[in-house]
Amino acid sequence: MEQQNRREQQTLSERKGQKRKLKEEFDEVQEISLTSPEARHTLLHEVSAQVKILNTTFSWREADRAAATRATHILAELAKNEEVVNVIVDCGAVPVLVKHLQPPPPSIECANGPKPLEYEVEKGSAFALGLLAVKPEHQQLIVDAGALSHLVHLLWRHKVGSSSRAVNSVIRRAADAVTNLAHENSSIKTRVRLEGGIPPLVDLLEFTDTKIVQCNALPTLILMLQFEDSAIHYEAVGVIGNLVHSSPHIKREVILAGALQPVIGLLSSCCSESQREAALLLGQFAATDSDCKVHIVQRGAVRPLIEMLQSSDVQLREMSAFALGRLAQDTHNQAGIAHNGGLVPLLKLLDSKNESLQHNAAFALYGLADNEDNVSDFIKVGGVQKLQDGEFIVQVRLSVLIYFNSLLLCLGPFLMLFAGLELLLGLLGSTSVKQQQDGSVALYKLANKATSLSPVDAAPPSPTPQVYLGELYVNNATLSDVTFLVEGKRFCAHRICLLASSDAFRAMFDGGYREKDARDIEIPNIRWEVFELMMRFIYTGSVDVTLDIARDLLRAADQYLLEGLKRPCEYAIAQEVASELLPLLRVYKDGGVERFDSPFVPPSPKDPKTGVSSKDILISPESGVSDRLYLPKLTENQQKLPILVYFHGGGFCIESAFSSQDHNYLNILVSQSNVIAVSVEYRKAPEHPLPTAYDDCYNALQWVSSHSRGGAAGCEPWLTNHADLNRVFLGGDSAGANIVHNVAMRAGAHGLLYNSKILGAFLIESGSLFILYRAVVTMINPVGPEAPSLAMLGCSRVLVCVAGKDILRDRDRLYCDALRKSGWEGEVELYEVEGEDHCYHIFNLASENSALMIKRLALFLNQ
């Protein structure tokens, strides 16, 4: 026994020495970034070297295990930087990491003795894969490589092995990896269930941590939090953090045991690790399932958390922003956080290039925006300008935009009170486009808030009191003298009641119409449930009108001149409608959107007029983004064809890649151009505000580009067999043209993942969108003062098409001029058609000018 203890102590000492050595190497690795071509080359070399090591060290030899451990840990450290994740995946790290989730085959070296670095390689591989899985686009790749079965096997280790620290550690890393893989991915969640992953995850809820609680260790751990020795309180807060992470039940027990105040005390510790763990723990205490947010603030957590926002330690800033974000979701805390100076450091974090820092800061600011008491402070510190001018990481931009819109709702009354309506109206006449836009946005928000209905308002009563037969006679055959036939059903009615209800029924029964003496009257244009509800109102004078039936019931009430019924219908609609842009769309307060698009049409195996084949393909199960692919009629010995990635118009909020007008247009364009087209069904506002559409379209371009590798999983045969990935074009109309510009700019700035090449882009009537959406004006207006240099545009030729009667045609001309003067080395051409209005080439496909436009596009795509 004594010899075994010495051996375990020696092994533990060796591991600590290895960890110290690895930490020194990691400090150097973490400095690698993508700020320059040289740095990117260094990074590619480093990642490729670690992948090569993992490919050649799958054995129990001690040297191989040490090298593999080091390689997995280095890849995990690199993967903590989200800028580097794509590089790691592209270098082929996923398959080798999955391979090392399982132990090597048995060997003579470890047959009778301890296995070197047992579980360390598996733990490092699980840790690295979990970090790679944070990006949704890599989740399916990791699962397809076979990771789930190995991870689930690791989850069961507590059943078949000892409960040593190494075993517990690898189980935690495996559980984290499974969680990240299945995050917001329903198909992978199903795979986890099918692979048998649910039972061990459930077991983990009661594994180890619950035993700690049951053995009454909490009082001792909480006492350790108050020790002056940082080594003691750091270990204690780490253990309590793991306990709290295990389950909500344990979290409540920890709080009831008195951990809250000692944890808050650690925010002022001289040990940065303890500060970080304490801030993380407070964020977990302040989760939505907890009622102690106010208690955390009352006990003095806000000031030290705000001080930590200004630390030089990135992780301290990240965890304090996380905790403040959770606290700011409680209305009682919002003014206090701002009053204690939290706004300025949170706004500064938005300048960070670290996505987690930006995201946590945006989340905290979003919470503070709910409180109108913070508006004046926000204006004083320049917050509005910061949100307008900031450069945000793509994944964070949506959070910032949500916060910006929340803030404007608070700014509306403030501007009216202190700036005055005259000032806001005066901004509309300013010579500065920026001031015009700021003024119009503020007035729009103010008008919406001023005209919104109070939830306690009641619908106005019927204008003329009447006497009603009552509920007893609704659809009752007793004394009925007329029957209505609606959708094959019979409704028994009484003429005397109908005559008293409206002039429409009086005309029906007293006029010279055929219904005058008819016993049965057919109602062809009203649904049964709508007609029954209308008749119930006629008989009783009141009905409950819900939104799902209000619009149809309003039409029926208007048809039969039932003014008393029209009013509750209009009220129900007004209560539920957040905004309207008729005749395009209506947005409801519950988030639903009613669009009045052109009809959808299915793809066609072969269009009878053009011979073009089309089909739909889901390219992103996580987001639901699909493409409609178009393939022209092929000839024998057909050479590979150019590919057009097309983005439809519609102001980012209406129309579709599946609409009849875009489908017919692309059939003709593909046929005459002899290209393969990929029309992107991107997500639309307002459910998915910008920049979602930009991100979806850029990801669709990356999906197309990935086919240059050939034979990869998920590849589309039409592209691998018939497309020339060195001849890629972008194209779009109206809002789609604006997306073309942004995707080309992003491709120029960041490049694509693979070796395809964008030759050219056509933009048709993009100028009409340049004056909208102030919150993302640098995207919408590519020639604005804050927009990035057009010299980065990622293609070599641009065709800009303009309709002569488009009221904002000058914007397109301005874009061409700005592109020529920017230093961009490509060719730009302006194609203008006089006498035509916006999107004439789609709305009137049969016109001569539309045919000329398509011929010009075909020429451009084949130069």
Coordinates of N, CA and C in Angstrom, one line a residue, residues 215-308:
C215 N -22.7 14.8 2.3 CA -21.7 14.5 3.3 C -21.4 15.8 4.2
N216 N -22.3 16.8 4.0 CA -22.2 18.0 4.8 C -20.9 18.7 4.6
A217 N -20.3 18.8 3.4 CA -19.1 19.5 3.2 C -19.2 21.0 2.9
L218 N -20.5 21.4 2.7 CA -20.7 22.8 2.4 C -20.2 23.8 3.4
P219 N -20.5 23.6 4.7 CA -20.0 24.5 5.7 C -18.5 24.7 5.7
T220 N -17.8 23.6 5.5 CA -16.3 23.7 5.5 C -15.9 24.4 4.3
L221 N -16.5 24.2 3.1 CA -16.1 24.9 1.9 C -16.3 26.4 2.0
I222 N -17.5 26.7 2.6 CA -17.8 28.1 2.7 C -16.9 28.8 3.7
L223 N -16.5 28.1 4.8 CA -15.5 28.6 5.7 C -14.1 28.8 5.0
M224 N -13.8 27.9 4.1 CA -12.5 28.1 3.3 C -12.5 29.3 2.4
L225 N -13.7 29.7 2.0 CA -13.8 30.9 1.1 C -13.3 32.1 1.9
Q226 N -13.3 32.1 3.2 CA -12.9 33.3 4.0 C -11.5 33.3 4.4
F227 N -10.7 32.2 4.1 CA -9.3 32.1 4.4 C -8.5 33.2 3.7
E228 N -7.5 33.7 4.3 CA -6.6 34.7 3.7 C -5.7 34.0 2.6
D229 N -5.4 32.8 2.8 CA -4.5 32.1 1.9 C -5.2 31.9 0.6
S230 N -4.7 32.5 -0.5 CA -5.4 32.4 -1.8 C -5.4 31.0 -2.3
A231 N -4.4 30.2 -2.0 CA -4.5 28.8 -2.5 C -5.7 28.1 -2.0
I232 N -6.1 28.4 -0.7 CA -7.2 27.7 -0.1 C -8.5 28.2 -0.7
H233 N -8.7 29.6 -0.7 CA -10.0 30.0 -1.1 C -10.2 29.9 -2.6
Y234 N -9.1 29.8 -3.4 CA -9.3 29.5 -4.9 C -9.8 28.1 -5.1
E235 N -9.2 27.1 -4.4 CA -9.7 25.8 -4.5 C -11.1 25.6 -4.1
A236 N -11.5 26.3 -3.0 CA -12.8 26.2 -2.4 C -13.8 26.8 -3.4
V237 N -13.6 28.0 -4.0 CA -14.5 28.6 -4.9 C -14.7 27.8 -6.1
G238 N -13.6 27.1 -6.5 CA -13.6 26.3 -7.7 C -14.5 25.1 -7.5
V239 N -14.4 24.5 -6.3 CA -15.3 23.3 -6.0 C -16.7 23.7 -5.9
I240 N -17.0 24.9 -5.3 CA -18.4 25.4 -5.1 C -18.9 25.7 -6.5
G241 N -18.1 26.3 -7.4 CA -18.5 26.5 -8.8 C -19.0 25.3 -9.5
N242 N -18.2 24.2 -9.3 CA -18.6 22.9 -9.9 C -19.9 22.4 -9.3
L243 N -20.1 22.6 -8.0 CA -21.3 22.1 -7.4 C -22.5 22.9 -8.0
V244 N -22.4 24.2 -8.1 CA -23.5 25.0 -8.6 C -23.8 24.7 -10.0
H245 N -22.8 24.4 -10.8 CA -23.0 24.0 -12.2 C -23.7 22.7 -12.4
S246 N -23.7 21.9 -11.3 CA -24.3 20.5 -11.4 C -25.8 20.5 -11.6
S247 N -26.5 21.4 -10.7 CA -27.9 21.3 -10.8 C -28.5 22.5 -10.1
P248 N -29.7 23.0 -10.4 CA -30.4 24.1 -9.7 C -30.6 23.8 -8.3
H249 N -30.9 22.5 -8.0 CA -31.2 22.1 -6.6 C -29.9 22.4 -5.7
I250 N -28.8 22.0 -6.2 CA -27.5 22.2 -5.4 C -27.2 23.7 -5.3
K251 N -27.5 24.4 -6.4 CA -27.3 25.9 -6.3 C -28.1 26.5 -5.2
R252 N -29.3 26.1 -5.0 CA -30.2 26.6 -3.9 C -29.6 26.2 -2.6
E253 N -29.1 25.0 -2.5 CA -28.5 24.6 -1.2 C -27.3 25.4 -0.8
V254 N -26.5 25.7 -1.9 CA -25.3 26.4 -1.6 C -25.6 27.9 -1.1
I255 N -26.6 28.5 -1.8 CA -27.0 29.8 -1.3 C -27.6 29.8 0.1
L256 N -28.4 28.8 0.4 CA -29.0 28.7 1.7 C -28.0 28.4 2.8
A257 N -26.9 27.8 2.4 CA -25.8 27.5 3.3 C -24.9 28.7 3.6
G258 N -25.2 29.9 3.0 CA -24.5 31.1 3.3 C -23.3 31.4 2.5
A259 N -23.3 30.9 1.2 CA -22.1 31.2 0.4 C -22.1 32.5 -0.3
L260 N -23.2 33.2 -0.3 CA -23.3 34.4 -1.1 C -22.3 35.5 -0.7
Q261 N -22.3 35.9 0.6 CA -21.5 37.0 1.0 C -20.0 36.6 0.9
P262 N -19.5 35.4 1.3 CA -18.1 35.1 1.1 C -17.7 35.2 -0.4
V263 N -18.6 34.7 -1.3 CA -18.2 34.8 -2.7 C -18.1 36.3 -3.1
I264 N -19.0 37.1 -2.7 CA -18.9 38.5 -3.0 C -17.6 39.1 -2.5
G265 N -17.2 38.7 -1.3 CA -16.0 39.1 -0.7 C -14.7 38.8 -1.6
L266 N -14.8 37.7 -2.3 CA -13.7 37.3 -3.1 C -13.5 38.2 -4.3
L267 N -14.5 39.0 -4.7 CA -14.3 39.9 -5.8 C -13.2 40.9 -5.5
S268 N -12.9 41.1 -4.3 CA -11.8 42.1 -3.9 C -10.5 41.3 -3.5
S269 N -10.4 40.1 -3.8 CA -9.3 39.3 -3.5 C -8.1 39.8 -4.3
C270 N -6.9 39.5 -3.8 CA -5.6 39.8 -4.5 C -5.3 38.7 -5.5
C271 N -6.1 37.6 -5.5 CA -5.9 36.5 -6.4 C -6.8 36.6 -7.6
S272 N -6.3 36.9 -8.8 CA -7.2 37.1 -9.9 C -8.0 35.9 -10.3
E273 N -7.4 34.7 -10.0 CA -8.2 33.5 -10.3 C -9.4 33.3 -9.4
S274 N -9.2 33.7 -8.1 CA -10.4 33.7 -7.2 C -11.4 34.7 -7.6
Q275 N -11.0 35.9 -8.0 CA -11.9 36.9 -8.5 C -12.7 36.4 -9.7
R276 N -12.0 35.8 -10.6 CA -12.7 35.3 -11.8 C -13.7 34.2 -11.5
E277 N -13.3 33.3 -10.7 CA -14.3 32.2 -10.3 C -15.5 32.8 -9.5
A278 N -15.2 33.8 -8.6 CA -16.3 34.4 -7.9 C -17.3 35.1 -8.8
A279 N -16.7 35.9 -9.8 CA -17.6 36.6 -10.7 C -18.5 35.6 -11.5
L280 N -17.8 34.5 -12.0 CA -18.6 33.5 -12.7 C -19.7 32.9 -11.8
L281 N -19.3 32.6 -10.5 CA -20.3 32.0 -9.6 C -21.4 32.9 -9.4
L282 N -21.2 34.2 -9.2 CA -22.3 35.2 -9.0 C -23.2 35.2 -10.2
G283 N -22.6 35.1 -11.4 CA -23.4 35.1 -12.6 C -24.3 33.9 -12.7
Q284 N -23.8 32.8 -12.1 CA -24.6 31.6 -12.1 C -25.7 31.7 -11.0
F285 N -25.4 32.3 -9.9 CA -26.4 32.6 -8.8 C -27.5 33.5 -9.4
A286 N -27.2 34.4 -10.3 CA -28.1 35.4 -10.8 C -28.8 34.9 -12.0
A287 N -28.8 33.6 -12.3 CA -29.5 33.0 -13.5 C -31.0 33.2 -13.4
T288 N -31.7 33.0 -14.5 CA -33.2 33.2 -14.5 C -34.0 32.4 -13.5
D289 N -33.4 31.2 -13.1 CA -34.1 30.4 -12.1 C -33.9 30.8 -10.7
S290 N -33.2 32.0 -10.5 CA -32.9 32.4 -9.2 C -33.6 33.7 -8.8
D291 N -33.8 33.9 -7.5 CA -34.5 35.2 -7.1 C -33.5 36.0 -6.3
C292 N -32.2 35.8 -6.4 CA -31.3 36.5 -5.5 C -30.5 37.6 -6.2
K293 N -30.9 38.0 -7.4 CA -30.2 39.1 -8.1 C -30.1 40.3 -7.3
V294 N -31.3 40.7 -6.7 CA -31.3 41.9 -5.8 C -30.4 41.8 -4.6
H295 N -30.4 40.6 -4.0 CA -29.5 40.4 -2.8 C -28.1 40.5 -3.2
I296 N -27.7 40.1 -4.3 CA -26.3 40.2 -4.7 C -25.9 41.7 -4.8
V297 N -26.7 42.5 -5.4 CA -26.4 43.9 -5.5 C -26.4 44.6 -4.1
Q298 N -27.4 44.3 -3.3 CA -27.5 44.9 -2.0 C -26.3 44.6 -1.1
R299 N -25.7 43.4 -1.4 CA -24.6 43.0 -0.5 C -23.2 43.5 -1.1
G300 N -23.3 44.4 -2.0 CA -22.0 45.1 -2.4 C -21.3 44.5 -3.6
A301 N -21.9 43.8 -4.5 CA -21.2 43.2 -5.6 C -20.9 44.1 -6.8
V302 N -21.7 45.1 -6.9 CA -21.7 45.9 -8.1 C -20.3 46.7 -8.3
R303 N -19.9 47.4 -7.3 CA -18.7 48.2 -7.4 C -17.5 47.4 -7.7
P304 N -17.2 46.3 -7.0 CA -16.0 45.5 -7.4 C -16.1 44.9 -8.8
L305 N -17.3 44.5 -9.2 CA -17.5 43.9 -10.6 C -17.2 45.0 -11.6
I306 N -17.6 46.3 -11.4 CA -17.3 47.3 -12.3 C -15.8 47.6 -12.4
E307 N -15.2 47.6 -11.2 CA -13.7 47.7 -11.2 C -13.0 46.6 -12.0
M308 N -13.5 45.4 -11.9 CA -13.0 44.3 -12.7 C -13.1 44.5 -14.2

